[in-house]
Amino acid sequence: EANKRLVDTVGQGGPNFVQNAILGPLEDKRVAAINRIATSIGRTAERPAGLDSLAACTLTK
């Protein structure tokens, strides 16, 4: 989804467009999914810590 949006929006927006419109929301979705996984694990074992580092989003060519 993010890759398609990057292609479809080439040349749009200002200098922070990609971060604000594509990478930020993608990272938010990843954080939510990771939190759901951690909560599920926490029901039967110790909730894992430090998983938020897995949600980081970057752009490379």
Short mmCIF file of C-alpha atoms in Angstrom, two decimals:
data_model
loop_
_atom_site.label_atom_id
_atom_site.label_comp_id
_atom_site.label_asym_id
_atom_site.label_seq_id
_atom_site.Cartn_x
_atom_site.Cartn_y
_atom_site.Cartn_z
CA GLU A 1 0.00 0.00 0.00
CA ALA A 2 2.75 2.45 0.95
CA ASN A 3 4.78 1.61 -2.15
CA LYS A 4 1.76 2.26 -4.37
CA ARG A 5 1.09 5.59 -2.67
CA LEU A 6 4.72 6.60 -3.17
CA VAL A 7 4.43 5.92 -6.90
CA ASP A 8 1.01 7.56 -7.25
CA THR A 9 1.98 10.76 -5.42
CA VAL A 10 5.36 11.57 -6.99
CA GLY A 11 5.81 15.34 -7.09
CA GLN A 12 2.94 16.12 -4.72
CA GLY A 13 3.13 18.01 -1.46
CA GLY A 14 5.93 19.82 0.29
CA PRO A 15 9.18 18.64 1.81
CA ASN A 16 7.51 16.61 4.58
CA PHE A 17 4.77 15.09 2.43
CA VAL A 18 6.16 11.55 2.35
CA GLN A 19 6.75 11.51 6.11
CA ASN A 20 3.39 13.01 7.03
CA ALA A 21 1.16 11.36 4.43
CA ILE A 22 2.75 7.94 3.95
CA LEU A 23 5.45 6.92 6.44
CA GLY A 24 3.80 8.38 9.57
CA PRO A 25 0.48 6.58 9.08
CA LEU A 26 2.30 3.37 8.13
CA GLU A 27 4.33 3.51 11.33
CA ASP A 28 1.14 4.12 13.34
CA LYS A 29 -0.41 0.99 11.81
CA ARG A 30 2.71 -1.02 12.62
CA VAL A 31 2.73 0.21 16.23
CA ALA A 32 -0.93 -0.80 16.61
CA ALA A 33 -0.29 -4.27 15.18
CA ILE A 34 2.77 -4.78 17.40
CA ASN A 35 0.80 -3.68 20.46
CA ARG A 36 -1.94 -6.20 19.64
CA ILE A 37 0.67 -8.95 19.33
CA ALA A 38 2.33 -7.94 22.61
CA THR A 39 -1.04 -7.86 24.36
CA SER A 40 -1.85 -11.36 23.09
CA ILE A 41 1.50 -12.66 24.30
CA GLY A 42 1.00 -10.89 27.62
CA ARG A 43 -2.13 -12.91 28.30
CA THR A 44 -0.14 -16.11 28.75
CA ALA A 45 3.43 -14.95 29.38
CA GLU A 46 5.38 -11.84 30.23
CA ARG A 47 4.57 -9.05 27.80
CA PRO A 48 7.60 -8.45 25.57
CA ALA A 49 9.34 -5.09 25.88
CA GLY A 50 11.02 -2.94 23.27
CA LEU A 51 8.93 -4.07 20.32
CA ASP A 52 8.18 -0.51 19.22
CA SER A 53 11.61 -0.38 17.61
CA LEU A 54 10.24 -2.78 14.98
CA ALA A 55 7.71 -0.19 13.79
CA ALA A 56 10.18 2.33 12.37
CA CYS A 57 9.63 3.26 8.72
CA THR A 58 12.25 4.67 6.40
CA LEU A 59 12.44 5.40 2.73
CA THR A 60 15.22 4.03 0.54
CA LYS A 61 15.59 4.03 -3.21
#
